[in-house]
Amino acid sequence: MLSIRAALSRASVPRAFSRPLSTAVKPIAIAFDIDGVLKHGEHVLPEAHRAIQMLEGKNPWNRRVPYIFVTNGGGQSEDVRAQRLSKDLGVTVDPRQVVLSHTVMQSLVGSYGDKPVLMLGGPDLPPGSSRAVLEGYGFKHVYTAHDLHAYAPPSWPYADPKPEQEAALRRVDFSQVNFAAILVFHDSREWGRDIQLAVDILRSRDGIFGTVLTNEELKQRPPIPVFFSHADLLWGNEHNVARLGQRAFRIALEAVFNRVTDNAPFEAITFGKPENVTYEYAAGLLKNFAGSDPTVWMIGDNPASDIHGANDYGWSSALVRTGVFRDVEGPPAHKPTFIADNVEQAISEILKREWS
Ligand code: G3P
Ligand code: MG
């Protein structure tokens, strides 16, 4: 079996896709964060439309600039998200311009595509839609917290299995299923249940739900890995205070696991921003899109993910004031190339710096 690290390095980049771009000026490209930069929850920021139009050629140089979206959001396929962005922004967005937090989880298919995995998190509605995304990537045996809860209702005694999930459940004999990994696909909708079931699988004998190893046994064995689709502690939506993200869930899961098992090994691997593997994948897309190696600018609202990752990967960056980052909290922990009020101002400044 491929090691996890080797599998990650195999994240495949789609083949070149083309759009006419001028070669007369220095090639640049933009990687947009979405939440807190282009959108607040469901609401599209008005300056986002103007920023996109500038990249589509409405700028003093009349040049088009390639751009992609690199978000720690997800919960749907790249195709669905591209359709949604097209509607939001009034331009045609190709699915290959979309990097979701879980997009790079496709690199795990070589190792886990044929093995049972427990998927946690993600939108519950429509029922089965989150599982369908992982199956679309090539994972053949994806089970969910709903499946386990319906199989053994006392495993989470504080709520009943949800009737609306009934039609989408996979009813199998879980005493015969050896879970090989846990994939946290998107933010957990029910932390308590998901922490309970994850701890159950991590403590189990050979990944079988309903079995349990002693703490001494757990310390002797390689742990079942937990893959997180991103590591945002906080993220920005229309609420006026930043919301807890997937990293908060991870902290809670890890803390409970450590207490229950007296610190048995916990193996966590993270995708999304600021992980290098995600920037590498995004850079491959932009290179194909631009037809050469462009100077890439990341525009983000979250210093800990967008800017941190850009700095580590050697991209320039603009930090905007429309999301997680707020001046009143002091200078950002990860320094961007510059700070702008919003995405429109950021694009305008980038074009000036690069082309004037
Ligand atoms: O769950 C966090 C996510 O919604 C953040 O999205 O676009 O700011 O990376 P984004
Ligand atoms: Mg953001």
XYZ file of N, CA and C and ligand atoms in Angstrom, residues 33-35 71-73 187 230 232 235 273 301, ligand 1:
46
model
N -10.009 33.200 -2.418
C -10.779 32.586 -1.343
C -12.237 32.993 -1.600
N -13.186 32.263 -1.087
C -14.594 32.634 -1.349
C -15.245 33.300 -0.127
N -15.382 32.532 0.973
C -16.105 33.079 2.137
C -15.290 34.191 2.799
N -11.070 27.357 -1.900
C -11.862 27.588 -0.689
C -11.756 26.415 0.278
N -11.852 26.728 1.539
C -11.971 25.659 2.532
C -13.432 25.255 2.716
N -14.282 25.852 1.931
C -15.672 25.409 1.909
C -15.780 24.143 1.069
N -17.646 20.296 7.507
C -17.922 20.563 8.923
C -18.988 19.619 9.472
N -10.039 20.359 5.946
C -9.334 21.634 6.115
C -9.090 21.900 7.595
N -9.426 25.209 9.183
C -9.827 26.544 9.652
C -10.391 26.460 11.069
N -13.987 30.954 10.589
C -14.294 31.378 9.226
C -15.376 32.444 9.272
N -6.542 24.675 2.762
C -5.554 25.711 3.088
C -5.281 25.658 4.579
N -9.167 36.323 3.321
C -9.586 37.091 4.509
C -9.029 36.470 5.781
O -15.690 26.175 6.702
C -14.814 27.203 6.386
C -15.024 27.662 4.971
O -16.356 27.962 4.715
C -14.143 28.791 4.629
O -14.225 29.060 3.255
O -13.770 30.280 1.184
O -13.077 31.256 3.391
O -11.878 29.279 2.487
P -13.166 30.034 2.547
